[in-house]
CSV table of C-alpha atoms and ligand atoms in Angstrom, one decimal:
chain,number,residue,atom,x,y,z
S,1052,MET,CA,188.0,-25.6,56.2
S,1053,ILE,CA,187.2,-23.6,53.1
S,1054,LEU,CA,189.7,-21.3,51.4
S,1055,ALA,CA,188.5,-18.3,49.4
S,1056,PHE,CA,190.7,-16.2,47.1
S,1057,ALA,CA,189.5,-12.6,47.0
S,1058,GLY,CA,190.3,-9.1,45.8
S,1059,GLY,CA,188.4,-6.1,47.0
S,1060,VAL,CA,184.7,-5.4,46.4
S,1061,GLY,CA,183.3,-8.5,44.7
S,1062,GLY,CA,185.7,-10.7,46.7
S,1063,ALA,CA,184.7,-9.1,50.0
S,1064,ARG,CA,181.0,-9.4,49.3
S,1065,LEU,CA,181.1,-13.2,48.8
S,1066,ALA,CA,183.7,-13.6,51.5
S,1067,ASN,CA,181.2,-11.9,53.9
S,1068,GLY,CA,178.4,-14.2,52.8
S,1069,LEU,CA,180.7,-17.2,53.4
S,1070,ALA,CA,182.0,-15.8,56.7
S,1071,ARG,CA,178.4,-15.4,58.0
S,1072,ILE,CA,177.1,-18.9,57.1
S,1073,LEU,CA,180.2,-21.0,57.8
S,1074,PRO,CA,181.0,-22.0,61.4
S,1075,ALA,CA,183.5,-19.6,63.1
S,1076,GLY,CA,187.1,-20.5,62.3
S,1077,SER,CA,186.3,-22.6,59.2
S,1078,LEU,CA,186.9,-20.0,56.5
S,1079,THR,CA,190.2,-18.5,55.4
S,1080,VAL,CA,190.1,-15.5,53.0
S,1081,ALA,CA,193.5,-15.1,51.2
S,1082,VAL,CA,193.5,-11.6,49.8
S,1083,ASN,CA,195.3,-10.0,46.9
S,1084,THR,CA,198.1,-7.7,47.9
S,1085,GLY,CA,199.1,-6.6,44.3
S,1086,ASP,CA,197.2,-3.3,44.9
S,1087,ASP,CA,199.3,-2.5,48.0
S,1088,PHE,CA,201.4,0.7,47.8
S,1089,GLU,CA,203.2,3.2,49.9
S,1090,HIS,CA,201.5,6.7,50.0
S,1091,LEU,CA,202.2,9.7,52.3
S,1092,GLY,CA,204.7,7.5,54.1
S,1093,LEU,CA,202.1,4.8,54.9
S,1094,HIS,CA,201.7,1.2,53.8
S,1095,ILE,CA,198.2,0.9,52.3
S,1096,SER,CA,196.6,-2.6,51.6
S,1097,PRO,CA,193.4,-1.7,49.8
S,1098,ASP,CA,192.1,-5.2,49.2
S,1099,PRO,CA,192.8,-6.7,52.6
S,1100,ASP,CA,191.2,-3.5,54.2
S,1101,THR,CA,188.1,-3.9,52.0
S,1102,VAL,CA,187.8,-7.5,53.2
S,1103,LEU,CA,188.5,-6.5,56.8
S,1104,TYR,CA,186.0,-3.7,56.9
S,1105,THR,CA,183.3,-5.7,55.1
S,1106,LEU,CA,183.6,-8.7,57.3
S,1107,ALA,CA,183.5,-6.4,60.4
S,1108,GLY,CA,180.4,-4.7,59.0
S,1109,LEU,CA,182.2,-1.4,59.0
S,1110,ASN,CA,182.5,-0.8,55.2
S,1111,ASP,CA,180.8,1.9,53.1
S,1112,ALA,CA,178.7,-0.3,50.9
S,1113,GLU,CA,177.5,2.6,48.7
S,1114,ARG,CA,180.9,4.1,47.9
S,1115,GLY,CA,182.5,0.6,47.6
S,1116,TRP,CA,185.6,1.4,49.6
S,1117,GLY,CA,186.6,2.7,53.1
S,1118,LEU,CA,184.6,2.9,56.2
S,1119,ALA,CA,180.9,3.9,56.6
S,1120,GLY,CA,180.3,7.3,58.1
S,1121,GLU,CA,183.8,8.4,57.2
S,1122,THR,CA,185.0,12.0,57.2
S,1123,PHE,CA,187.9,13.4,55.2
S,1124,ALA,CA,189.2,16.3,57.3
S,1125,CYS,CA,192.8,15.2,57.3
S,1126,MET,CA,192.8,14.9,53.4
S,1127,ALA,CA,191.4,18.4,53.1
S,1128,ALA,CA,194.1,19.7,55.4
S,1129,VAL,CA,196.8,17.9,53.4
S,1130,LYS,CA,195.4,19.4,50.2
S,1131,ARG,CA,195.5,22.9,51.8
S,1132,LEU,CA,199.2,22.4,52.4
S,1133,GLY,CA,199.8,21.5,48.8
S,1134,GLY,CA,200.1,17.8,49.5
S,1135,GLU,CA,198.9,14.9,47.4
S,1136,ASP,CA,195.1,14.4,47.6
S,1137,TRP,CA,194.5,12.1,44.5
S,1138,PHE,CA,194.1,9.0,46.7
S,1139,ALA,CA,191.4,9.7,49.3
S,1140,LEU,CA,192.1,8.4,52.8
S,1141,GLY,CA,189.4,8.8,55.4
S,1142,ASP,CA,190.1,10.1,58.9
S,1143,ARG,CA,189.3,6.8,60.6
S,1144,ASP,CA,190.7,4.7,57.7
S,1145,LEU,CA,194.1,6.5,58.3
S,1146,ALA,CA,194.3,4.8,61.7
S,1147,THR,CA,194.5,1.4,59.9
S,1148,HIS,CA,197.4,2.6,57.7
S,1149,ILE,CA,199.2,4.4,60.5
S,1150,GLU,CA,199.0,1.4,62.8
S,1151,ARG,CA,199.9,-1.1,60.0
S,1152,THR,CA,202.9,1.0,59.0
S,1153,ARG,CA,204.1,1.3,62.6
S,1154,ARG,CA,203.9,-2.4,63.1
S,1155,LEU,CA,205.6,-3.3,59.8
S,1156,ALA,CA,208.5,-1.0,60.9
S,1157,THR,CA,208.9,-3.0,64.1
S,1158,GLY,CA,209.3,-6.2,62.1
S,1159,GLU,CA,205.8,-7.7,62.2
S,1160,THR,CA,204.6,-9.3,59.1
S,1161,LEU,CA,201.5,-8.3,57.1
S,1162,SER,CA,200.0,-11.7,58.0
S,1163,GLN,CA,200.4,-11.1,61.7
S,1164,ILE,CA,199.1,-7.5,61.5
S,1165,THR,CA,196.1,-8.5,59.3
S,1166,ALA,CA,195.1,-11.4,61.5
S,1167,ASP,CA,195.4,-9.2,64.6
S,1168,PHE,CA,193.3,-6.4,63.0
S,1169,ALA,CA,190.7,-9.0,62.1
S,1170,ALA,CA,190.5,-10.3,65.6
S,1171,ARG,CA,190.3,-6.8,67.1
S,1172,LEU,CA,187.5,-5.9,64.7
S,1173,GLY,CA,185.5,-8.9,65.9
S,1174,ILE,CA,185.9,-11.1,62.8
S,1175,ASN,CA,185.8,-14.8,63.6
S,1176,GLN,CA,187.2,-16.1,60.4
S,1177,ALA,CA,190.8,-15.9,59.2
S,1178,ILE,CA,191.8,-13.1,56.8
S,1179,ILE,CA,195.3,-13.3,55.4
S,1180,PRO,CA,197.3,-11.6,52.7
S,1181,VAL,CA,198.2,-14.0,50.0
S,1182,THR,CA,201.9,-13.2,50.6
S,1183,ASP,CA,203.9,-11.3,53.1
S,1184,ASP,CA,206.4,-10.4,50.4
S,1185,ARG,CA,206.4,-7.3,48.3
S,1186,LEU,CA,204.0,-7.8,45.3
S,1187,ARG,CA,203.1,-4.9,43.1
S,1188,THR,CA,200.8,-5.0,40.0
S,1189,LEU,CA,202.0,-2.8,37.2
S,1190,VAL,CA,199.8,-1.9,34.3
S,1191,ARG,CA,201.3,-1.8,30.8
S,1192,THR,CA,199.6,0.8,28.5
S,1193,PRO,CA,200.4,2.3,25.1
S,1194,ALA,CA,201.8,5.3,27.1
S,1195,GLY,CA,204.1,3.2,29.2
S,1196,GLU,CA,204.0,1.2,32.5
S,1197,LEU,CA,201.9,2.6,35.3
S,1198,SER,CA,201.8,1.6,39.0
S,1199,PHE,CA,198.4,0.1,39.9
S,1200,GLN,CA,197.0,3.0,41.8
S,1201,ASP,CA,198.2,5.5,39.2
S,1202,TYR,CA,196.1,3.5,36.6
S,1203,PHE,CA,193.2,2.7,38.9
S,1204,VAL,CA,192.7,5.9,40.9
S,1205,ARG,CA,194.7,8.7,39.4
S,1206,GLN,CA,193.8,7.8,35.8
S,1207,ARG,CA,190.4,6.2,36.6
S,1208,CYS,CA,191.2,3.1,34.5
S,1209,GLU,CA,191.1,5.2,31.4
S,1210,PRO,CA,194.4,4.0,29.7
S,1211,ALA,CA,194.0,0.8,27.5
S,1212,VAL,CA,195.7,-2.2,29.2
S,1213,THR,CA,198.1,-4.2,27.0
S,1214,ALA,CA,199.5,-6.4,29.8
S,1215,LEU,CA,199.8,-6.8,33.5
S,1216,VAL,CA,203.1,-7.3,35.4
S,1217,PHE,CA,203.2,-8.7,38.9
S,1218,ASP,CA,206.4,-7.2,40.2
S,1219,GLY,CA,208.0,-9.3,42.9
S,1220,ALA,CA,205.9,-12.3,42.2
S,1221,GLU,CA,208.7,-14.6,41.1
S,1222,THR,CA,210.5,-14.4,44.5
S,1223,ALA,CA,207.3,-14.2,46.7
S,1224,THR,CA,206.1,-17.1,48.7
S,1225,PRO,CA,202.6,-17.8,50.0
S,1226,SER,CA,201.9,-16.4,53.5
S,1227,PRO,CA,202.6,-19.0,56.2
S,1228,ALA,CA,198.9,-19.6,57.1
S,1229,LEU,CA,198.1,-20.0,53.4
S,1230,ALA,CA,201.0,-22.4,52.8
S,1231,THR,CA,199.9,-24.5,55.9
S,1232,LEU,CA,196.3,-24.5,54.7
S,1233,MET,CA,197.3,-25.6,51.2
S,1234,GLN,CA,198.9,-28.8,52.7
S,1235,SER,CA,196.1,-29.4,55.3
S,1236,PRO,CA,194.0,-32.5,55.1
S,1237,GLU,CA,191.2,-30.4,56.7
S,1238,LEU,CA,190.9,-28.2,53.6
S,1239,GLN,CA,187.6,-29.2,51.9
S,1240,GLY,CA,187.4,-26.8,49.0
S,1241,VAL,CA,188.5,-23.6,47.3
S,1242,ILE,CA,186.3,-20.8,46.1
S,1243,ILE,CA,187.6,-18.1,43.7
S,1244,CYS,CA,185.4,-15.1,44.5
S,1245,PRO,CA,183.9,-12.8,41.8
S,1246,SER,CA,186.9,-10.5,41.8
S,1247,ASN,CA,188.6,-9.1,38.7
S,1248,PRO,CA,190.4,-12.1,37.3
S,1249,PHE,CA,193.3,-10.0,35.9
S,1250,LEU,CA,193.8,-7.4,38.6
S,1251,SER,CA,192.7,-9.3,41.7
S,1252,ILE,CA,193.1,-13.1,41.1
S,1253,ASP,CA,196.0,-13.2,38.7
S,1254,PRO,CA,198.4,-11.6,41.1
S,1255,ILE,CA,197.5,-14.3,43.7
S,1256,LEU,CA,198.0,-17.0,41.1
S,1257,ALA,CA,201.4,-15.4,40.2
S,1258,VAL,CA,202.8,-16.2,43.6
S,1259,PRO,CA,204.9,-19.4,42.9
S,1260,GLY,CA,203.3,-22.5,44.2
S,1261,ILE,CA,199.6,-21.4,44.1
S,1262,ARG,CA,198.7,-22.0,40.5
S,1263,ASP,CA,200.5,-25.4,40.5
S,1264,TRP,CA,198.8,-26.4,43.7
S,1265,LEU,CA,195.4,-25.5,42.2
S,1266,ARG,CA,196.3,-27.7,39.2
S,1267,ARG,CA,197.3,-30.6,41.3
S,1268,ARG,CA,194.8,-30.4,44.2
S,1269,ARG,CA,192.4,-33.3,44.9
S,1270,ILE,CA,189.7,-31.1,46.6
S,1271,PRO,CA,187.2,-29.2,44.5
S,1272,CYS,CA,187.6,-25.6,43.4
S,1273,ILE,CA,185.0,-23.4,41.9
S,1274,ALA,CA,184.9,-19.8,40.8
S,1275,VAL,CA,182.1,-17.2,40.6
S,1276,SER,CA,182.1,-15.0,37.5
S,1277,PRO,CA,182.4,-11.3,38.1
S,1278,LEU,CA,180.5,-10.6,35.0
S,1279,ILE,CA,176.7,-10.0,34.8
S,1280,GLY,CA,175.2,-9.7,31.4
S,1281,GLY,CA,178.7,-9.2,29.9
S,1282,LYS,CA,179.4,-6.3,32.2
S,1283,ALA,CA,181.4,-5.8,35.4
S,1284,VAL,CA,179.3,-4.8,38.4
S,1285,LYS,CA,182.0,-2.3,39.2
S,1286,GLY,CA,185.5,-1.6,37.9
S,1287,PRO,CA,187.3,-2.2,34.7
S,1288,ALA,CA,187.0,-6.1,34.2
S,1289,ALA,CA,184.8,-5.9,31.1
S,1290,LYS,CA,186.7,-2.9,29.6
S,1291,MET,CA,190.0,-4.7,30.2
S,1292,MET,CA,188.8,-7.9,28.5
S,1293,ALA,CA,188.0,-5.9,25.4
S,1294,GLU,CA,191.4,-4.3,25.5
S,1295,LEU,CA,193.0,-7.7,25.9
S,1296,ASP,CA,191.1,-9.1,22.9
S,1297,LEU,CA,188.8,-11.2,25.0
S,1298,GLU,CA,185.0,-11.3,24.9
S,1299,ALA,CA,183.4,-10.4,28.2
S,1300,THR,CA,181.7,-13.7,28.5
S,1301,PRO,CA,181.6,-16.6,31.0
S,1302,ARG,CA,183.4,-18.6,28.3
S,1303,ALA,CA,186.4,-16.3,28.5
S,1304,ILE,CA,186.3,-16.4,32.4
S,1305,ALA,CA,186.2,-20.2,32.2
S,1306,GLU,CA,189.1,-20.3,29.8
S,1307,HIS,CA,191.0,-17.9,32.0
S,1308,TYR,CA,190.7,-20.4,34.9
S,1309,LEU,CA,191.1,-23.5,32.7
S,1310,GLY,CA,192.7,-26.4,34.6
S,1311,LEU,CA,192.3,-24.5,37.9
S,1312,ILE,CA,188.6,-24.9,38.6
S,1313,ASP,CA,186.1,-27.7,38.4
S,1314,GLY,CA,183.1,-25.4,37.8
S,1315,LEU,CA,181.9,-21.8,37.4
S,1316,ILE,CA,179.0,-20.0,38.9
S,1317,ILE,CA,177.6,-17.6,36.3
S,1318,ASP,CA,174.7,-15.1,36.4
S,1319,ARG,CA,171.4,-15.9,34.7
S,1320,ALA,CA,172.0,-12.9,32.4
S,1321,ASP,CA,174.9,-14.8,30.9
S,1322,THR,CA,173.2,-18.1,30.3
S,1323,LEU,CA,173.4,-18.1,26.6
S,1324,GLN,CA,177.1,-17.8,26.6
S,1325,ALA,CA,177.7,-20.7,29.1
S,1326,LEU,CA,180.5,-23.1,28.5
S,1327,GLY,CA,181.3,-26.3,30.3
S,1328,GLU,CA,180.5,-27.1,33.8
S,1329,CYS,CA,178.6,-24.3,35.3
S,1330,HIS,CA,175.9,-23.4,37.8
S,1331,ILE,CA,173.5,-20.6,36.8
S,1332,THR,CA,172.0,-18.3,39.3
S,1333,ASP,CA,171.6,-14.6,40.3
S,1334,THR,CA,175.1,-13.5,41.3
S,1335,LEU,CA,174.5,-9.8,42.1
S,1336,MET,CA,174.9,-9.4,45.9
S,1337,ARG,CA,172.8,-6.3,46.6
S,1338,ASN,CA,172.9,-6.8,50.4
S,1339,ILE,CA,173.9,-9.2,53.2
S,1340,GLU,CA,171.0,-11.5,52.3
S,1341,GLY,CA,172.3,-11.7,48.7
S,1342,GLN,CA,175.9,-12.3,50.0
S,1343,GLU,CA,174.6,-15.2,52.2
S,1344,ARG,CA,172.5,-16.7,49.4
S,1345,LEU,CA,175.4,-16.7,46.9
S,1346,ALA,CA,177.7,-18.0,49.6
S,1347,ARG,CA,175.3,-20.9,50.3
S,1348,GLU,CA,174.9,-21.7,46.6
S,1349,SER,CA,178.7,-21.6,46.2
S,1350,LEU,CA,179.2,-24.0,49.1
S,1351,ASN,CA,176.5,-26.4,47.7
S,1352,TYR,CA,178.1,-26.2,44.3
S,1353,LEU,CA,181.5,-26.9,45.8
S,1354,GLU,CA,180.0,-30.0,47.5
S,1355,ARG,CA,178.4,-31.2,44.3
S,1356,GLN,CA,181.9,-31.0,42.7
S,1357,ARG,CA,183.3,-33.0,45.6
S,1358,ARG,CA,180.8,-35.8,45.0
S,1359,ALA,CA,181.1,-35.7,41.2
P,2015,LIG,P1,188.6,-4.5,43.6
P,2015,LIG,O1,190.0,-4.9,44.0
P,2015,LIG,O2,188.0,-3.5,44.6
P,2015,LIG,O3,188.4,-4.1,42.2
P,2015,LIG,O4,187.8,-5.8,43.9
P,2015,LIG,P2,187.5,-7.1,43.2
P,2015,LIG,O5,188.4,-7.5,42.1
P,2015,LIG,O6,187.2,-8.1,44.2
P,2015,LIG,O7,186.0,-6.7,42.6
P,2015,LIG,C1,185.8,-6.2,41.4
P,2015,LIG,C2,184.9,-7.2,40.6
P,2015,LIG,O8,183.8,-7.6,41.5
P,2015,LIG,C3,184.3,-6.6,39.4
P,2015,LIG,O9,184.8,-7.3,38.2
P,2015,LIG,C4,182.8,-6.8,39.6
P,2015,LIG,O10,182.1,-7.1,38.4
P,2015,LIG,C5,182.7,-7.9,40.7
P,2015,LIG,N1,181.5,-7.8,41.5
P,2015,LIG,C6,181.3,-6.8,42.4
P,2015,LIG,N2,180.1,-7.0,43.0
P,2015,LIG,C7,179.6,-8.2,42.5
P,2015,LIG,C8,178.4,-8.9,42.8
P,2015,LIG,O11,177.5,-8.6,43.5
P,2015,LIG,N3,178.3,-10.1,42.0
P,2015,LIG,C9,179.2,-10.5,41.1
P,2015,LIG,N4,179.0,-11.6,40.4
P,2015,LIG,N5,180.3,-9.8,40.9
P,2015,LIG,C10,180.5,-8.7,41.5
């Protein structure tokens, strides 16, 4: 069994590579829920949905979110009625949120719903939210505290970030399947996907028990850097690092995960700034072949850590 921690886009790409080359049922992807929010009366889980859609082969790879071939007729109709249209929800994507919200209201957990959606979409690996409890990333900026989607979508990551707050984290617990896997003798290794360390991985690590478990674990854990040539492939990782007085280098990523990982995979473009135990390769996943290649290298590197 392999456990991967993931956010949305970068996480889903590597998770997809891993899902395709590992035997069915041997990968668990534990996904960030700090980006979850309630909108238009619906519970929206952006990162779990990106992972679900990507592993089901239904994602829009160009746009980076939502379903391929999506239409937005409902959104246009909402706008015509004067409703909120700053967060685009596709017509088919809406079905996911409607059905999730309905099932949450009947008392099902996010874990149960996500696992069932994965099965119904034909995914043969486990996808679970990191926690079933309420976890909300808040972004502190000079102009005050913003909810995550307000910062990310409405304000297009423009405000400077001074700190991140993971509301609800103190009282959250790992989702049942994650808690079981963390104790399982079958678990052979952990991979932290190339997701935004601050927005996608830190909320996961803020759930009590997870960071300590990573510190104490006896199995290997590696991370893949989300930076290529000191820049993020997508999103505000590098901009945020500058705002947080960090250099956008593998060194800073390695320091961020200090004590939690045994090794880091970094892109060739970042070679000169390497620090400590790392594996240097091409980390940009342009297509499914690229996802499988980096997944294979991640698994080989994980195995080398186990033998070391
Ligand atoms: P979000 O929640 O949708 O922002 O998703 P993530 O946090 O998982 O993904 C954002 C991060 O993924 C960014 O910091 C990107 O630099 C990184 N990323 C996206 N695609 C790739 C890729 O192909 N290779 C690597 N190394 N990083 C990537």
